[in-house]
Amino acid sequence: MRTFFLIAFLIVALASVVPILSNNSASSASVLIGIQEEISIILKKIFQLQKDLDFLKAQKPEVEVYVAPPADIEEPAVNVRTDYIPLVSHNLQEGLVVLYKFSVTAGPDRPEVIDTFTFVIEKQDISLKRLELYAFADSEFTTSAFTTNPAGKYTASLDDERKTVRITITNGEGTPAKIPAGETYYFELRGISAGKNISARITTILEGFAAEILE
């Protein structure tokens, strides 16, 4: 808009100079009058244009930008939790030995089907056989969780010093073994050891959890 006023100023300045340069010429009087009238018309148009622009600016609505808050991301519910239970004794004897204990808790929304547990067994200077996984409905390990106990067995050879063992759970009824919603079942891995030497040791690891070492 400053450009409009600059043009108007130049036109007015020119109109004021021309009469001085040509005041001795009577014939130019009518021409100067015409120029001044044209200048007046131009100035009126400029002022009107300025008013129109001011009006349009006043009428332009302000645009409000709404920024939505970030949506809450719900973490998927975990319906099962497995916990390691430390052994009370780590004394390795010949005969029946408890190798590992853990618990599995089903979430509150639905029962949890349990299928297979994976262990890593390492041993030295001792033999181990007849791995059995028992399932209990109480933390005292006294009440069987399923119709049959042990709920799973491993009957393959354990001659290797390090062995990955997978034990499948059954409920003794021919249907998938389940932990009721909101309940916890307790598991105990047992084996039979023999031929113990002075440096005998058995290390048992439930996949993803701490190791238990008997020696």
Short mmCIF file of C-alpha atoms in Angstrom, two decimals:
data_model
loop_
_atom_site.label_atom_id
_atom_site.label_comp_id
_atom_site.label_asym_id
_atom_site.label_seq_id
_atom_site.Cartn_x
_atom_site.Cartn_y
_atom_site.Cartn_z
CA MET A 1 0.00 0.00 0.00
CA ARG A 2 2.95 2.31 0.46
CA THR A 3 3.44 2.09 -3.33
CA PHE A 4 0.00 3.67 -3.91
CA PHE A 5 0.82 6.64 -1.73
CA LEU A 6 4.21 7.04 -3.40
CA ILE A 7 2.53 7.16 -6.82
CA ALA A 8 0.01 9.68 -5.57
CA PHE A 9 2.79 11.85 -4.11
CA LEU A 10 4.68 11.83 -7.41
CA ILE A 11 1.55 12.74 -9.36
CA VAL A 12 0.77 15.66 -7.03
CA ALA A 13 4.39 16.86 -7.16
CA LEU A 14 4.34 16.76 -10.97
CA ALA A 15 1.07 18.65 -11.06
CA SER A 16 2.50 21.42 -8.86
CA VAL A 17 5.66 21.78 -10.94
CA VAL A 18 4.03 21.90 -14.36
CA PRO A 19 2.15 25.23 -13.73
CA ILE A 20 5.42 26.89 -12.68
CA LEU A 21 7.18 25.81 -15.85
CA SER A 22 4.32 26.81 -18.10
CA ASN A 23 2.70 29.86 -16.37
CA ASN A 24 3.61 32.07 -19.34
CA SER A 25 1.60 29.99 -21.75
CA ALA A 26 -2.09 30.76 -21.66
CA SER A 27 -2.88 27.91 -23.99
CA SER A 28 -1.63 25.35 -21.52
CA ALA A 29 -4.01 26.43 -18.76
CA SER A 30 -6.81 24.20 -19.95
CA VAL A 31 -4.40 21.27 -20.28
CA LEU A 32 -3.19 21.73 -16.72
CA ILE A 33 -6.72 21.86 -15.42
CA GLY A 34 -7.45 18.58 -17.18
CA ILE A 35 -4.36 16.99 -15.68
CA GLN A 36 -5.33 18.13 -12.19
CA GLU A 37 -8.82 16.68 -12.64
CA GLU A 38 -7.37 13.34 -13.77
CA ILE A 39 -5.03 13.37 -10.76
CA SER A 40 -7.98 13.99 -8.45
CA ILE A 41 -9.85 11.03 -9.97
CA ILE A 42 -6.80 8.78 -9.58
CA LEU A 43 -6.37 9.80 -5.94
CA LYS A 44 -10.03 9.05 -5.21
CA LYS A 45 -9.64 5.59 -6.75
CA ILE A 46 -6.50 4.96 -4.70
CA PHE A 47 -8.23 5.98 -1.47
CA GLN A 48 -11.26 3.83 -2.32
CA LEU A 49 -9.01 0.86 -3.06
CA GLN A 50 -7.34 1.36 0.32
CA LYS A 51 -10.73 1.31 2.04
CA ASP A 52 -11.72 -1.85 0.19
CA LEU A 53 -8.51 -3.59 1.23
CA ASP A 54 -8.97 -2.54 4.86
CA PHE A 55 -12.53 -3.90 4.75
CA LEU A 56 -11.41 -7.23 3.33
CA LYS A 57 -8.74 -7.58 6.01
CA ALA A 58 -11.32 -6.90 8.71
CA GLN A 59 -13.68 -9.52 7.25
CA LYS A 60 -11.06 -12.30 6.91
CA PRO A 61 -11.80 -14.92 9.57
CA GLU A 62 -9.04 -16.22 11.76
CA VAL A 63 -8.32 -19.87 11.12
CA GLU A 64 -7.98 -21.89 14.31
CA VAL A 65 -5.77 -24.94 14.00
CA TYR A 66 -6.92 -27.78 16.22
CA VAL A 67 -4.21 -30.20 17.24
CA ALA A 68 -5.68 -33.41 18.54
CA PRO A 69 -3.98 -34.88 21.60
CA PRO A 70 -2.07 -38.10 20.97
CA ALA A 71 -4.27 -41.13 21.29
CA ASP A 72 -3.62 -43.43 24.20
CA ILE A 73 -1.95 -46.59 23.01
CA GLU A 74 -3.19 -49.55 24.92
CA GLU A 75 -0.61 -52.20 25.59
CA PRO A 76 -1.81 -55.65 24.67
CA ALA A 77 -2.88 -57.58 27.72
CA VAL A 78 -0.54 -60.37 28.73
CA ASN A 79 -2.68 -63.35 29.61
CA VAL A 80 0.05 -65.57 31.05
CA ARG A 81 2.97 -65.03 33.40
CA THR A 82 5.76 -67.48 34.21
CA ASP A 83 7.82 -67.08 37.40
CA TYR A 84 11.00 -68.79 38.51
CA ILE A 85 10.89 -70.34 42.00
CA PRO A 86 14.32 -70.81 43.67
CA LEU A 87 15.12 -74.24 45.06
CA VAL A 88 15.52 -74.58 48.81
CA SER A 89 18.36 -77.10 48.54
CA HIS A 90 21.13 -77.36 45.96
CA ASN A 91 22.70 -80.48 47.41
CA LEU A 92 23.14 -83.13 44.72
CA GLN A 93 22.45 -86.68 45.85
CA GLU A 94 21.99 -89.94 44.03
CA GLY A 95 18.41 -91.02 43.46
CA LEU A 96 15.40 -88.72 43.10
CA VAL A 97 16.42 -85.07 42.66
CA VAL A 98 14.36 -81.92 42.20
CA LEU A 99 16.01 -80.01 39.37
CA TYR A 100 13.79 -76.96 38.85
CA LYS A 101 10.64 -75.18 40.06
CA PHE A 102 8.47 -72.51 38.46
CA SER A 103 4.89 -71.29 38.28
CA VAL A 104 2.54 -70.23 35.50
CA THR A 105 -0.31 -67.78 36.11
CA ALA A 106 -3.20 -67.31 33.69
CA GLY A 107 -4.62 -63.83 33.18
CA PRO A 108 -8.04 -62.83 34.54
CA ASP A 109 -9.81 -62.85 31.17
CA ARG A 110 -9.50 -66.42 29.96
CA PRO A 111 -7.91 -69.79 30.75
CA GLU A 112 -4.43 -70.42 29.39
CA VAL A 113 -3.51 -73.48 27.37
CA ILE A 114 -0.08 -74.85 28.29
CA ASP A 115 1.72 -77.12 25.89
CA THR A 116 5.50 -77.49 25.99
CA PHE A 117 8.30 -76.30 28.27
CA THR A 118 11.92 -76.21 27.12
CA PHE A 119 14.86 -76.87 29.44
CA VAL A 120 18.61 -77.00 28.97
CA ILE A 121 20.33 -79.68 31.06
CA GLU A 122 24.10 -79.70 31.63
CA LYS A 123 25.78 -82.39 33.73
CA GLN A 124 29.23 -83.65 34.55
CA ASP A 125 30.49 -86.75 36.39
CA ILE A 126 26.97 -88.04 37.00
CA SER A 127 24.24 -89.77 35.02
CA LEU A 128 20.66 -88.56 34.80
CA LYS A 129 17.52 -90.23 33.51
CA ARG A 130 13.72 -90.28 33.67
CA LEU A 131 12.92 -86.58 33.67
CA GLU A 132 9.36 -85.89 34.83
CA LEU A 133 7.50 -82.59 35.09
CA TYR A 134 4.89 -82.48 37.86
CA ALA A 135 2.05 -79.95 37.98
CA PHE A 136 0.38 -78.77 41.20
CA ALA A 137 -2.54 -76.49 41.99
CA ASP A 138 -1.00 -75.13 45.20
CA SER A 139 2.27 -73.48 46.20
CA GLU A 140 3.02 -76.33 48.63
CA PHE A 141 3.35 -78.72 45.67
CA THR A 142 0.91 -81.22 47.19
CA THR A 143 -2.32 -81.07 45.13
CA SER A 144 -2.12 -82.35 41.57
CA ALA A 145 -3.29 -79.87 38.95
CA PHE A 146 -4.40 -82.51 36.45
CA THR A 147 -5.83 -86.01 36.45
CA THR A 148 -2.39 -87.53 35.95
CA ASN A 149 0.87 -86.50 37.58
CA PRO A 150 3.54 -86.23 36.28
CA ALA A 151 1.96 -84.08 33.62
CA GLY A 152 4.89 -84.55 31.25
CA LYS A 153 7.87 -86.86 30.76
CA TYR A 154 11.13 -86.94 28.83
CA THR A 155 12.19 -90.46 27.95
CA ALA A 156 14.96 -89.89 25.40
CA SER A 157 18.65 -90.31 26.18
CA LEU A 158 20.42 -87.87 28.51
CA ASP A 159 23.92 -89.14 27.86
CA ASP A 160 25.15 -85.85 26.37
CA GLU A 161 26.81 -83.38 28.72
CA ARG A 162 24.49 -80.64 27.43
CA LYS A 163 21.00 -81.41 26.25
CA THR A 164 17.97 -79.36 25.20
CA VAL A 165 14.89 -81.04 26.59
CA ARG A 166 11.29 -80.33 25.55
CA ILE A 167 8.53 -81.71 27.74
CA THR A 168 4.91 -81.68 26.56
CA ILE A 169 2.17 -81.25 29.16
CA THR A 170 -0.96 -83.44 29.18
CA ASN A 171 -3.95 -83.37 31.48
CA GLY A 172 -4.67 -87.09 31.31
CA GLU A 173 -8.06 -86.56 29.67
CA GLY A 174 -7.07 -86.28 26.02
CA THR A 175 -7.80 -82.54 25.85
CA PRO A 176 -5.40 -79.57 25.97
CA ALA A 177 -4.02 -78.83 29.43
CA LYS A 178 -5.34 -75.49 30.69
CA ILE A 179 -4.81 -73.20 33.65
CA PRO A 180 -8.12 -71.60 34.71
CA ALA A 181 -8.40 -67.81 34.38
CA GLY A 182 -6.73 -65.99 37.25
CA GLU A 183 -5.19 -69.13 38.78
CA THR A 184 -1.59 -70.24 39.24
CA TYR A 185 -0.19 -73.72 38.69
CA TYR A 186 3.16 -74.80 40.10
CA PHE A 187 5.62 -77.04 38.29
CA GLU A 188 8.49 -79.19 39.51
CA LEU A 189 11.04 -80.94 37.29
CA ARG A 190 12.41 -84.15 38.77
CA GLY A 191 14.98 -86.70 37.65
CA ILE A 192 16.87 -89.78 38.79
CA SER A 193 20.63 -89.39 39.24
CA ALA A 194 23.28 -92.09 39.63
CA GLY A 195 27.04 -92.64 39.50
CA LYS A 196 27.91 -89.47 41.34
CA ASN A 197 31.60 -88.51 41.50
CA ILE A 198 33.32 -85.87 43.61
CA SER A 199 33.01 -83.15 40.95
CA ALA A 200 29.44 -84.06 39.98
CA ARG A 201 27.18 -81.21 38.93
CA ILE A 202 23.81 -80.74 37.21
CA THR A 203 22.74 -77.36 35.82
CA THR A 204 19.13 -76.87 34.76
CA ILE A 205 17.73 -73.85 32.93
CA LEU A 206 14.11 -73.16 32.01
CA GLU A 207 14.26 -71.31 28.70
CA GLY A 208 14.42 -67.58 29.44
CA PHE A 209 14.95 -67.90 33.19
CA ALA A 210 17.66 -68.36 35.82
CA ALA A 211 19.77 -71.49 36.18
CA GLU A 212 19.66 -73.96 39.07
CA ILE A 213 22.92 -75.72 39.92
CA LEU A 214 23.06 -78.87 42.03
CA GLU A 215 26.46 -80.07 43.22
#
